[in-house]
mmCIF file of C-alpha atoms and ligand atoms in Angstrom:
data_model
loop_
_atom_site.group_PDB
_atom_site.id
_atom_site.type_symbol
_atom_site.label_atom_id
_atom_site.label_comp_id
_atom_site.label_asym_id
_atom_site.label_seq_id
_atom_site.Cartn_x
_atom_site.Cartn_y
_atom_site.Cartn_z
ATOM 1 C CA UNK A 65 -23.114 -7.612 42.841
ATOM 2 C CA UNK A 66 -22.407 -11.325 42.801
ATOM 3 C CA UNK A 67 -20.434 -12.848 39.988
ATOM 4 C CA UNK A 68 -21.779 -16.063 38.433
ATOM 5 C CA UNK A 69 -20.069 -19.225 39.627
ATOM 6 C CA UNK A 70 -17.557 -20.809 37.308
ATOM 7 C CA UNK A 71 -20.084 -23.475 36.342
ATOM 8 C CA UNK A 72 -22.747 -20.991 35.196
ATOM 9 C CA UNK A 73 -20.367 -18.394 33.727
ATOM 10 C CA UNK A 74 -20.642 -18.062 29.926
ATOM 11 C CA UNK A 75 -17.741 -19.457 27.940
ATOM 12 C CA UNK A 76 -15.180 -17.005 26.661
ATOM 13 C CA UNK A 77 -16.416 -17.645 23.096
ATOM 14 C CA UNK A 78 -19.985 -16.817 24.169
ATOM 15 C CA UNK A 79 -18.820 -13.601 25.809
ATOM 16 C CA UNK A 80 -16.854 -12.603 22.694
ATOM 17 C CA UNK A 81 -19.873 -13.337 20.497
ATOM 18 C CA UNK A 82 -19.856 -13.453 16.696
ATOM 19 C CA UNK A 83 -16.593 -12.172 15.221
ATOM 20 C CA UNK A 84 -16.674 -8.622 13.920
ATOM 21 C CA UNK A 85 -14.437 -9.821 11.080
ATOM 22 C CA UNK A 86 -15.552 -13.411 10.533
ATOM 23 C CA UNK A 87 -13.703 -13.809 7.244
ATOM 24 C CA UNK A 88 -10.339 -12.618 8.485
ATOM 25 C CA UNK A 89 -7.902 -15.412 9.272
ATOM 26 C CA UNK A 90 -4.198 -16.046 8.884
ATOM 27 C CA UNK A 91 -3.257 -14.181 5.747
ATOM 28 C CA UNK A 92 -1.726 -15.808 2.718
ATOM 29 C CA UNK A 93 1.335 -13.592 3.289
ATOM 30 C CA UNK A 94 2.009 -15.283 6.623
ATOM 31 C CA UNK A 95 1.241 -18.737 5.226
ATOM 32 C CA UNK A 96 3.575 -18.292 2.262
ATOM 33 C CA UNK A 97 6.392 -16.811 4.336
ATOM 34 C CA UNK A 98 6.193 -19.772 6.718
ATOM 35 C CA UNK A 99 6.132 -22.165 3.775
ATOM 36 C CA UNK A 100 9.179 -20.347 2.334
ATOM 37 C CA UNK A 101 11.035 -20.922 5.624
ATOM 38 C CA UNK A 102 9.915 -24.557 5.869
ATOM 39 C CA UNK A 103 11.124 -25.322 2.348
ATOM 40 C CA UNK A 104 14.172 -23.008 2.331
ATOM 41 C CA UNK A 105 12.595 -21.260 -0.619
ATOM 42 C CA UNK A 106 13.562 -17.963 -2.213
ATOM 43 C CA UNK A 107 10.900 -15.626 -0.817
ATOM 44 C CA UNK A 108 9.555 -13.525 -3.689
ATOM 45 C CA UNK A 109 6.234 -13.410 -1.866
ATOM 46 C CA UNK A 110 6.274 -10.837 0.894
ATOM 47 C CA UNK A 111 6.616 -7.218 -0.112
ATOM 48 C CA UNK A 112 9.663 -5.831 1.616
ATOM 49 C CA UNK A 113 13.315 -5.351 0.667
ATOM 50 C CA UNK A 114 15.899 -7.857 1.864
ATOM 51 C CA UNK A 115 18.611 -5.243 2.476
ATOM 52 C CA UNK A 116 19.198 -2.712 5.235
ATOM 53 C CA UNK A 117 18.425 0.995 5.008
ATOM 54 C CA UNK A 118 20.956 3.802 4.531
ATOM 55 C CA UNK A 119 23.300 3.817 7.592
ATOM 56 C CA UNK A 120 22.921 7.606 7.757
ATOM 57 C CA UNK A 121 19.235 7.227 8.491
ATOM 58 C CA UNK A 122 20.053 4.969 11.448
ATOM 59 C CA UNK A 123 22.658 7.460 12.666
ATOM 60 C CA UNK A 124 20.041 10.207 12.539
ATOM 61 C CA UNK A 125 17.695 8.145 14.741
ATOM 62 C CA UNK A 126 20.522 7.542 17.238
ATOM 63 C CA UNK A 127 21.315 11.271 17.203
ATOM 64 C CA UNK A 128 17.669 12.158 17.827
ATOM 65 C CA UNK A 129 17.518 9.753 20.759
ATOM 66 C CA UNK A 130 20.808 11.117 22.073
ATOM 67 C CA UNK A 131 19.432 14.650 21.837
ATOM 68 C CA UNK A 132 16.578 13.623 24.115
ATOM 69 C CA UNK A 133 13.725 13.388 21.582
ATOM 70 C CA UNK A 134 12.163 10.534 23.487
ATOM 71 C CA UNK A 135 8.817 11.796 24.792
ATOM 72 C CA UNK A 136 5.452 12.299 23.095
ATOM 73 C CA UNK A 137 5.703 14.569 20.070
ATOM 74 C CA UNK A 138 2.779 16.812 19.026
ATOM 75 C CA UNK A 139 -0.309 14.796 18.125
ATOM 76 C CA UNK A 140 -0.156 15.678 14.403
ATOM 77 C CA UNK A 141 3.571 14.878 14.134
ATOM 78 C CA UNK A 142 6.941 16.569 14.667
ATOM 79 C CA UNK A 143 6.611 20.021 13.011
ATOM 80 C CA UNK A 144 9.933 19.712 11.142
ATOM 81 C CA UNK A 145 8.759 16.464 9.563
ATOM 82 C CA UNK A 146 5.391 17.912 8.603
ATOM 83 C CA UNK A 147 7.192 20.836 6.964
ATOM 84 C CA UNK A 148 9.446 18.476 5.011
ATOM 85 C CA UNK A 149 6.458 16.419 3.852
ATOM 86 C CA UNK A 150 4.638 19.584 2.747
ATOM 87 C CA UNK A 151 7.771 20.781 0.911
ATOM 88 C CA UNK A 152 8.140 17.436 -0.866
ATOM 89 C CA UNK A 153 4.500 17.424 -1.983
ATOM 90 C CA UNK A 154 4.838 20.947 -3.312
ATOM 91 C CA UNK A 155 8.148 20.274 -5.067
ATOM 92 C CA UNK A 156 6.907 17.084 -6.732
ATOM 93 C CA UNK A 157 3.198 17.656 -7.236
ATOM 94 C CA UNK A 158 2.764 21.415 -7.098
ATOM 95 C CA UNK A 159 0.209 21.303 -4.306
ATOM 96 C CA UNK A 160 0.875 23.431 -1.223
ATOM 97 C CA UNK A 161 -0.350 21.633 1.910
ATOM 98 C CA UNK A 162 -0.271 23.643 5.108
ATOM 99 C CA UNK A 163 2.105 21.774 7.450
ATOM 100 C CA UNK A 164 0.084 22.804 10.510
ATOM 101 C CA UNK A 165 -3.426 22.053 9.350
ATOM 102 C CA UNK A 166 -3.156 19.667 6.404
ATOM 103 C CA UNK A 167 -0.374 17.157 7.152
ATOM 104 C CA UNK A 168 -0.575 14.408 9.786
ATOM 105 C CA UNK A 169 2.162 11.885 10.588
ATOM 106 C CA UNK A 170 0.810 8.353 11.108
ATOM 107 C CA UNK A 171 1.995 4.941 12.245
ATOM 108 C CA UNK A 172 2.563 3.758 8.687
ATOM 109 C CA UNK A 173 0.105 3.929 5.833
ATOM 110 C CA UNK A 174 -2.029 1.172 7.347
ATOM 111 C CA UNK A 175 -3.016 3.355 10.279
ATOM 112 C CA UNK A 176 -3.612 6.316 7.985
ATOM 113 C CA UNK A 177 -5.915 4.162 5.833
ATOM 114 C CA UNK A 178 -7.977 2.947 8.784
ATOM 115 C CA UNK A 179 -8.076 6.431 10.301
ATOM 116 C CA UNK A 180 -9.218 7.973 7.010
ATOM 117 C CA UNK A 181 -11.970 5.397 6.640
ATOM 118 C CA UNK A 182 -13.108 5.720 10.258
ATOM 119 C CA UNK A 183 -13.153 9.503 9.957
ATOM 120 C CA UNK A 184 -15.418 9.494 6.898
ATOM 121 C CA UNK A 185 -17.431 6.293 6.571
ATOM 122 C CA UNK A 186 -20.699 5.946 8.475
ATOM 123 C CA UNK A 187 -22.854 2.846 8.827
ATOM 124 C CA UNK A 188 -24.639 2.236 5.540
ATOM 125 C CA UNK A 189 -22.178 4.187 3.389
ATOM 126 C CA UNK A 190 -20.848 2.594 0.201
ATOM 127 C CA UNK A 191 -17.112 2.613 -0.408
ATOM 128 C CA UNK A 192 -15.713 1.835 -3.869
ATOM 129 C CA UNK A 193 -12.834 -0.639 -3.731
ATOM 130 C CA UNK A 194 -10.932 -1.490 -6.900
ATOM 131 C CA UNK A 195 -9.947 -5.143 -6.903
ATOM 132 C CA UNK A 196 -7.418 -6.698 -6.606
ATOM 133 C CA UNK A 197 -6.983 -4.630 -3.419
ATOM 134 C CA UNK A 198 -4.542 -4.279 -0.542
ATOM 135 C CA UNK A 199 -5.800 -6.409 2.311
ATOM 136 C CA UNK A 200 -6.408 -3.752 4.989
ATOM 137 C CA UNK A 201 -9.077 -1.828 3.055
ATOM 138 C CA UNK A 202 -12.064 -4.110 3.461
ATOM 139 C CA UNK A 203 -11.666 -4.877 7.202
ATOM 140 C CA UNK A 204 -11.334 -1.128 7.858
ATOM 141 C CA UNK A 205 -14.540 -0.414 5.904
ATOM 142 C CA UNK A 206 -16.440 -3.207 7.650
ATOM 143 C CA UNK A 207 -15.336 -2.093 11.128
ATOM 144 C CA UNK A 208 -16.570 1.414 10.269
ATOM 145 C CA UNK A 209 -19.974 -0.082 9.336
ATOM 146 C CA UNK A 210 -19.561 0.703 5.634
ATOM 147 C CA UNK A 211 -20.271 -1.494 2.654
ATOM 148 C CA UNK A 212 -17.421 -2.241 0.256
ATOM 149 C CA UNK A 213 -18.560 -2.054 -3.365
ATOM 150 C CA UNK A 214 -16.086 -3.972 -5.492
ATOM 151 C CA UNK A 215 -15.092 -3.016 -9.009
ATOM 152 C CA UNK A 216 -12.685 -5.315 -10.844
ATOM 153 C CA UNK A 217 -9.583 -3.887 -12.483
ATOM 154 C CA UNK A 218 -8.156 -6.020 -15.214
ATOM 155 C CA UNK A 219 -4.477 -6.433 -14.386
ATOM 156 C CA UNK A 220 -2.359 -5.389 -17.341
ATOM 157 C CA UNK A 221 -5.241 -3.555 -19.088
ATOM 158 C CA UNK A 222 -6.414 0.044 -18.902
ATOM 159 C CA UNK A 223 -8.815 1.026 -16.124
ATOM 160 C CA UNK A 224 -12.459 0.594 -17.142
ATOM 161 C CA UNK A 225 -13.948 3.832 -15.840
ATOM 162 C CA UNK A 226 -17.397 3.009 -17.173
ATOM 163 C CA UNK A 227 -17.524 0.081 -14.742
ATOM 164 C CA UNK A 228 -16.513 2.348 -11.885
ATOM 165 C CA UNK A 229 -19.157 4.934 -12.822
ATOM 166 C CA UNK A 230 -21.760 2.161 -12.964
ATOM 167 C CA UNK A 231 -20.929 1.153 -9.376
ATOM 168 C CA UNK A 232 -21.604 4.624 -7.934
ATOM 169 C CA UNK A 233 -24.807 5.059 -5.931
ATOM 170 C CA UNK A 234 -26.242 7.962 -3.954
ATOM 171 C CA UNK A 235 -24.789 6.177 -0.897
ATOM 172 C CA UNK A 236 -21.222 6.210 -2.276
ATOM 173 C CA UNK A 237 -19.218 8.237 0.171
ATOM 174 C CA UNK A 238 -15.637 7.307 -0.489
ATOM 175 C CA UNK A 239 -13.568 5.779 -3.249
ATOM 176 C CA UNK A 240 -10.221 4.122 -2.543
ATOM 177 C CA UNK A 241 -7.498 4.341 -5.153
ATOM 178 C CA UNK A 242 -3.994 2.912 -4.985
ATOM 179 C CA UNK A 243 -1.577 3.750 -7.768
ATOM 180 C CA UNK A 244 1.109 2.580 -8.391
ATOM 181 C CA UNK A 245 -1.026 -0.440 -7.677
ATOM 182 C CA UNK A 246 -0.290 -3.390 -5.446
ATOM 183 C CA UNK A 247 -0.385 -6.142 -6.718
ATOM 184 C CA UNK A 248 -0.667 -5.320 -10.440
ATOM 185 C CA UNK A 249 2.102 -2.710 -10.876
ATOM 186 C CA UNK A 250 -0.343 -0.524 -12.841
ATOM 187 C CA UNK A 251 -0.017 3.281 -12.764
ATOM 188 C CA UNK A 252 -2.444 6.057 -13.648
ATOM 189 C CA UNK A 253 -2.289 7.798 -17.049
ATOM 190 C CA UNK A 254 -3.361 11.402 -17.679
ATOM 191 C CA UNK A 255 -6.732 10.308 -19.078
ATOM 192 C CA UNK A 256 -7.358 8.291 -15.887
ATOM 193 C CA UNK A 257 -6.953 11.478 -13.903
ATOM 194 C CA UNK A 258 -9.423 13.193 -16.255
ATOM 195 C CA UNK A 259 -11.903 10.324 -15.786
ATOM 196 C CA UNK A 260 -11.599 10.556 -12.010
ATOM 197 C CA UNK A 261 -12.099 14.318 -12.203
ATOM 198 C CA UNK A 262 -15.263 13.640 -14.189
ATOM 199 C CA UNK A 263 -16.489 11.360 -11.389
ATOM 200 C CA UNK A 264 -15.917 13.874 -8.605
ATOM 201 C CA UNK A 265 -17.569 16.555 -10.758
ATOM 202 C CA UNK A 266 -20.748 14.550 -10.946
ATOM 203 C CA UNK A 267 -20.842 12.832 -7.541
ATOM 204 C CA UNK A 268 -20.600 14.003 -3.995
ATOM 205 C CA UNK A 269 -17.846 11.642 -2.873
ATOM 206 C CA UNK A 270 -14.456 11.760 -1.191
ATOM 207 C CA UNK A 271 -11.243 10.036 -2.203
ATOM 208 C CA UNK A 272 -8.583 8.156 -0.320
ATOM 209 C CA UNK A 273 -5.431 7.757 -2.362
ATOM 210 C CA UNK A 274 -2.948 5.172 -1.123
ATOM 211 C CA UNK A 275 0.288 6.415 -2.694
ATOM 212 C CA UNK A 276 2.821 4.319 -0.791
ATOM 213 C CA UNK A 277 4.639 3.429 -4.035
ATOM 214 C CA UNK A 278 4.655 7.038 -5.283
ATOM 215 C CA UNK A 279 8.448 7.062 -5.811
ATOM 216 C CA UNK A 280 8.597 3.684 -7.547
ATOM 217 C CA UNK A 281 7.479 4.626 -11.050
ATOM 218 C CA UNK A 282 9.361 3.473 -14.140
ATOM 219 C CA UNK A 283 10.379 4.541 -17.623
ATOM 220 C CA UNK A 284 10.735 8.213 -16.689
ATOM 221 C CA UNK A 285 6.984 8.654 -16.347
ATOM 222 C CA UNK A 286 6.009 11.397 -13.899
ATOM 223 C CA UNK A 287 4.034 10.135 -10.938
ATOM 224 C CA UNK A 288 0.440 11.281 -11.185
ATOM 225 C CA UNK A 289 -0.361 11.847 -7.528
ATOM 226 C CA UNK A 290 -3.946 12.914 -6.890
ATOM 227 C CA UNK A 291 -2.320 15.905 -5.187
ATOM 228 C CA UNK A 292 -1.430 17.236 -8.665
ATOM 229 C CA UNK A 293 -5.045 17.773 -9.639
ATOM 230 C CA UNK A 294 -6.686 20.680 -7.801
ATOM 231 C CA UNK A 295 -10.101 19.112 -8.416
ATOM 232 C CA UNK A 296 -9.100 15.771 -6.900
ATOM 233 C CA UNK A 297 -6.854 17.124 -4.140
ATOM 234 C CA UNK A 298 -9.783 19.202 -2.809
ATOM 235 C CA UNK A 299 -11.610 15.961 -1.991
ATOM 236 C CA UNK A 300 -8.691 13.596 -1.281
ATOM 237 C CA UNK A 301 -6.808 12.169 1.653
ATOM 238 C CA UNK A 302 -3.405 11.422 0.117
ATOM 239 C CA UNK A 303 -1.542 8.768 2.079
ATOM 240 C CA UNK A 304 2.047 7.562 1.833
ATOM 241 C CA UNK A 305 4.673 5.680 3.836
ATOM 242 C CA UNK A 306 8.376 6.092 4.491
ATOM 243 C CA UNK A 307 8.608 2.305 4.849
ATOM 244 C CA UNK A 308 8.539 1.831 1.077
ATOM 245 C CA UNK A 309 10.506 4.967 0.212
ATOM 246 C CA UNK A 310 13.473 4.531 2.543
ATOM 247 C CA UNK A 311 13.597 0.713 2.878
ATOM 248 C CA UNK A 312 12.361 0.788 6.494
ATOM 249 C CA UNK A 313 9.055 -1.092 6.409
ATOM 250 C CA UNK A 314 9.500 -2.026 10.072
ATOM 251 C CA UNK A 315 9.524 1.595 11.254
ATOM 252 C CA UNK A 316 5.877 2.145 10.399
ATOM 253 C CA UNK A 317 5.880 5.876 9.785
ATOM 254 C CA UNK A 318 3.663 7.391 7.120
ATOM 255 C CA UNK A 319 1.451 10.397 6.617
ATOM 256 C CA UNK A 320 -1.820 11.767 5.342
ATOM 257 C CA UNK A 321 -2.117 15.064 3.427
ATOM 258 C CA UNK A 322 -5.629 16.446 3.060
ATOM 259 C CA UNK A 323 -7.468 19.777 2.982
ATOM 260 C CA UNK A 324 -7.869 21.329 6.432
ATOM 261 C CA UNK A 325 -11.576 20.385 6.780
ATOM 262 C CA UNK A 326 -10.784 16.736 6.057
ATOM 263 C CA UNK A 327 -7.648 16.774 8.190
ATOM 264 C CA UNK A 328 -9.689 18.079 11.133
ATOM 265 C CA UNK A 329 -11.900 14.985 11.014
ATOM 266 C CA UNK A 330 -8.910 12.702 10.314
ATOM 267 C CA UNK A 331 -7.107 13.988 13.399
ATOM 268 C CA UNK A 332 -10.120 13.438 15.639
ATOM 269 C CA UNK A 333 -9.776 9.719 14.975
ATOM 270 C CA UNK A 334 -5.967 9.732 14.840
ATOM 271 C CA UNK A 335 -5.841 11.309 18.294
ATOM 272 C CA UNK A 336 -7.547 8.309 19.856
ATOM 273 C CA UNK A 337 -6.270 5.601 17.558
ATOM 274 C CA UNK A 338 -2.545 6.195 18.209
ATOM 275 C CA UNK A 339 -2.298 9.783 19.509
ATOM 276 C CA UNK A 340 1.343 10.100 18.389
ATOM 277 C CA UNK A 341 4.041 8.330 16.419
ATOM 278 C CA UNK A 342 7.633 7.381 17.350
ATOM 279 C CA UNK A 343 9.433 10.652 18.147
ATOM 280 C CA UNK A 344 13.126 9.980 17.338
ATOM 281 C CA UNK A 345 12.249 8.356 14.028
ATOM 282 C CA UNK A 346 10.201 11.417 13.047
ATOM 283 C CA UNK A 347 13.134 13.718 13.838
ATOM 284 C CA UNK A 348 15.470 11.497 11.832
ATOM 285 C CA UNK A 349 13.126 11.394 8.838
ATOM 286 C CA UNK A 350 12.777 15.184 8.928
ATOM 287 C CA UNK A 351 16.529 15.594 8.580
ATOM 288 C CA UNK A 352 16.902 12.816 6.011
ATOM 289 C CA UNK A 353 14.244 14.425 3.812
ATOM 290 C CA UNK A 354 16.352 17.581 3.522
ATOM 291 C CA UNK A 355 18.147 15.797 0.676
ATOM 292 C CA UNK A 356 15.682 14.672 -2.022
ATOM 293 C CA UNK A 357 18.228 12.378 -3.744
ATOM 294 C CA UNK A 358 17.196 9.095 -2.033
ATOM 295 C CA UNK A 359 13.559 9.311 -3.085
ATOM 296 C CA UNK A 360 14.311 10.842 -6.475
ATOM 297 C CA UNK A 361 16.626 7.913 -7.287
ATOM 298 C CA UNK A 362 14.255 5.201 -6.081
ATOM 299 C CA UNK A 363 12.440 4.725 -9.397
ATOM 300 C CA UNK A 364 15.668 4.078 -11.324
ATOM 301 C CA UNK A 365 16.922 1.783 -8.555
ATOM 302 C CA UNK A 366 13.852 -0.446 -8.744
ATOM 303 C CA UNK A 367 13.591 -0.155 -12.506
ATOM 304 C CA UNK A 368 16.947 -1.952 -12.802
ATOM 305 C CA UNK A 369 15.527 -4.749 -10.638
ATOM 306 C CA UNK A 370 12.306 -4.886 -12.631
ATOM 307 C CA UNK A 371 14.288 -5.145 -15.874
ATOM 308 C CA UNK A 372 16.546 -7.864 -14.484
ATOM 309 C CA UNK A 373 13.597 -9.880 -13.216
ATOM 310 C CA UNK A 374 11.192 -9.346 -16.115
ATOM 311 C CA UNK A 375 13.846 -10.071 -18.757
ATOM 312 C CA UNK A 376 14.819 -13.173 -16.747
ATOM 313 C CA UNK A 377 11.209 -14.370 -16.852
ATOM 314 C CA UNK A 378 11.576 -14.574 -20.645
ATOM 315 C CA UNK A 379 13.711 -17.676 -20.046
ATOM 316 C CA UNK A 380 10.779 -19.286 -18.214
ATOM 317 C CA UNK A 381 7.254 -20.329 -19.139
ATOM 318 C CA UNK A 382 5.809 -17.548 -16.935
ATOM 319 C CA UNK A 383 4.394 -14.600 -18.828
ATOM 320 C CA UNK A 384 4.924 -11.293 -17.018
ATOM 321 C CA UNK A 385 2.225 -8.624 -17.249
ATOM 322 C CA UNK A 386 3.280 -5.011 -17.884
ATOM 323 C CA UNK A 387 4.627 -3.361 -14.733
ATOM 324 C CA UNK A 388 5.019 0.434 -14.684
ATOM 325 C CA UNK A 389 5.443 0.938 -10.936
ATOM 326 C CA UNK A 390 5.776 -0.701 -7.465
ATOM 327 C CA UNK A 391 8.181 -3.552 -6.732
ATOM 328 C CA UNK A 392 5.715 -6.234 -7.799
ATOM 329 C CA UNK A 393 5.106 -7.941 -11.095
ATOM 330 C CA UNK A 394 2.282 -10.333 -11.947
ATOM 331 C CA UNK A 395 3.025 -13.472 -13.926
ATOM 332 C CA UNK A 396 0.599 -15.612 -15.902
ATOM 333 C CA UNK A 397 1.277 -19.323 -15.429
ATOM 334 C CA UNK A 398 -1.459 -20.659 -17.754
ATOM 335 C CA UNK A 399 1.203 -22.242 -19.995
ATOM 336 C CA UNK A 400 2.396 -24.305 -17.010
ATOM 337 C CA UNK A 401 -0.579 -25.429 -14.965
ATOM 338 C CA UNK A 402 -4.362 -25.414 -14.596
ATOM 339 C CA UNK A 403 -4.192 -25.399 -10.801
ATOM 340 C CA UNK A 404 -5.956 -22.634 -8.857
ATOM 341 C CA UNK A 405 -3.604 -19.842 -7.827
ATOM 342 C CA UNK A 406 -3.190 -20.723 -4.119
ATOM 343 C CA UNK A 407 -2.499 -24.381 -4.903
ATOM 344 C CA UNK A 408 -0.075 -23.463 -7.659
ATOM 345 C CA UNK A 409 1.826 -21.061 -5.369
ATOM 346 C CA UNK A 410 2.070 -23.711 -2.669
ATOM 347 C CA UNK A 411 3.305 -26.297 -5.170
ATOM 348 C CA UNK A 412 5.949 -23.816 -6.350
ATOM 349 C CA UNK A 413 7.306 -23.368 -2.823
ATOM 350 C CA UNK A 414 7.321 -27.065 -2.076
ATOM 351 C CA UNK A 415 8.634 -28.389 -5.361
ATOM 352 C CA UNK A 416 10.598 -25.513 -6.852
ATOM 353 C CA UNK A 417 11.721 -23.494 -3.830
ATOM 354 C CA UNK A 418 10.212 -20.135 -4.856
ATOM 355 C CA UNK A 419 7.522 -18.361 -2.835
ATOM 356 C CA UNK A 420 5.008 -16.060 -4.540
ATOM 357 C CA UNK A 421 1.542 -14.713 -3.695
ATOM 358 C CA UNK A 422 -1.618 -15.897 -5.480
ATOM 359 C CA UNK A 423 -3.482 -12.876 -6.850
ATOM 360 C CA UNK A 424 -6.774 -14.432 -5.673
ATOM 361 C CA UNK A 425 -5.674 -13.358 -2.160
ATOM 362 C CA UNK A 426 -6.442 -9.752 -3.159
ATOM 363 C CA UNK A 427 -10.120 -10.427 -3.942
ATOM 364 C CA UNK A 428 -13.113 -10.604 -1.631
ATOM 365 C CA UNK A 429 -14.784 -13.444 -3.519
ATOM 366 C CA UNK A 430 -12.861 -16.357 -5.045
ATOM 367 C CA UNK A 431 -11.511 -15.243 -8.397
ATOM 368 C CA UNK A 432 -9.039 -17.212 -10.462
ATOM 369 C CA UNK A 433 -6.956 -15.774 -13.304
ATOM 370 C CA UNK A 434 -3.858 -18.013 -13.194
ATOM 371 C CA UNK A 435 -1.797 -15.108 -11.942
ATOM 372 C CA UNK A 436 0.767 -14.963 -9.152
ATOM 373 C CA UNK A 437 2.622 -11.956 -7.757
ATOM 374 C CA UNK A 438 6.383 -11.790 -7.478
ATOM 375 C CA UNK A 439 8.179 -9.151 -5.390
ATOM 376 C CA UNK A 440 11.468 -8.014 -6.918
ATOM 377 C CA UNK A 441 12.618 -5.922 -3.935
ATOM 378 C CA UNK A 442 15.395 -8.454 -3.407
ATOM 379 C CA UNK A 443 19.160 -8.530 -3.931
ATOM 380 C CA UNK A 444 20.193 -9.269 -7.516
ATOM 381 C CA UNK A 445 21.770 -12.599 -6.531
ATOM 382 C CA UNK A 446 18.495 -13.679 -4.897
ATOM 383 C CA UNK A 447 16.566 -12.642 -8.007
ATOM 384 C CA UNK A 448 19.006 -14.594 -10.236
ATOM 385 C CA UNK A 449 18.646 -17.730 -8.104
ATOM 386 C CA UNK A 450 14.870 -17.322 -8.112
ATOM 387 C CA UNK A 451 14.905 -17.008 -11.915
ATOM 388 C CA UNK A 452 17.060 -20.131 -12.303
ATOM 389 C CA UNK A 453 14.524 -22.052 -10.258
ATOM 390 C CA UNK A 454 11.580 -20.566 -12.174
ATOM 391 C CA UNK A 455 13.205 -21.602 -15.461
ATOM 392 C CA UNK A 456 12.965 -25.215 -14.293
ATOM 393 C CA UNK A 457 9.198 -24.999 -13.590
HETATM 394 C C1 PLP B 42 -0.839 -0.679 -1.182
HETATM 395 C C2 PLP B 42 -0.263 -0.659 0.184
HETATM 396 N N1 PLP B 42 -0.781 0.191 1.084
HETATM 397 C C3 PLP B 42 -0.312 0.261 2.348
HETATM 398 C C4 PLP B 42 0.730 -0.553 2.757
HETATM 399 C C5 PLP B 42 1.188 -0.489 4.180
HETATM 400 O O1 PLP B 42 2.132 0.470 4.425
HETATM 401 P P1 PLP B 42 2.721 0.629 5.909
HETATM 402 O O2 PLP B 42 3.675 -0.495 6.116
HETATM 403 O O3 PLP B 42 3.366 1.960 5.914
HETATM 404 O O4 PLP B 42 1.571 0.537 6.859
HETATM 405 C C6 PLP B 42 1.281 -1.462 1.858
HETATM 406 C C7 PLP B 42 2.347 -2.387 2.290
HETATM 407 O O5 PLP B 42 2.603 -3.402 1.694
HETATM 408 C C8 PLP B 42 0.762 -1.513 0.542
HETATM 409 O O6 PLP B 42 1.260 -2.372 -0.365
#
């Protein structure tokens, strides 16, 4: 076979062809973080803590490496870690997942989300996405050939289940839920669980529940994992991440708990998407999970930060929306400016030295509500400085 000469060879762009994700570009998170660096701003934009994890957790990783846990672990995850995850789910949510057949360790929640969607969604399937939505959902659905069907949540208000029911079609195959919710800080209430149970009673659909903020719930409310409801858990892939729980977002280890039939399909994709996940970190997490204190105390830890930040916002012209979970709070700036959200956020970094995220970034189509998202997973001194600057806006 002869190769075409350089002159007649198609350009690289022609060979690549139309993008599979034409609307994906540099994300607002990257843009705002760069702007924060450029303007030496306080970065209340990106969602990760600005402190280090528990030194014991790092020691446990070093110990695992020292003990020679450095080769491929089993495809589904280190058994001791799967057992700890199953024990935690049972202790907290009363659902017994079989560690061998119903728990899979993943490379963070993001991989679990894409794997779950790839395992279930076929070309032409509808997938319900509640907006504002975490940014990996829609690209994963599109790459699987599915069609995202958007239903708007109203940040700060109760979930409008009638709207969700109205969006269901015979093609609806999967519904994505994420509570505590990024970016709004909303959590589910018992009647939300009942409404969701009503939906699965009447429709043949599956659920993917992104529960990465499961341990960051405030005001002593119990966390209503979908795993608590036998009706929902039967049809749900419940996903979480140690990144959020143990302040190690860079480690990218998470998991998916689902009934054995669903897990079987999930693992078929997982096997070829990543095959396995970092061995020493899995061993370390298994040992760290033996003591539930760190995750049981997480809600109170972040609640103190929420209270500091939200009460501080009272000295500003920003109006915080209610926040019952996560480490994010939305703020209404309509008393300050009429600018669209992205422009307002950029102006805040440049002129006031505080980075935030425009909520419009979490919507598929342009949608303006004069809301920005602040992340309060920052040291108290950083939050105080941020608040002083916000008070001058
Ligand atoms: C709602 C939500 N899901 C998933 C993730 C990603 O988790 P991981 O870093 O474990 O992939 C995040 C991270 O910000 C998130 O906010």
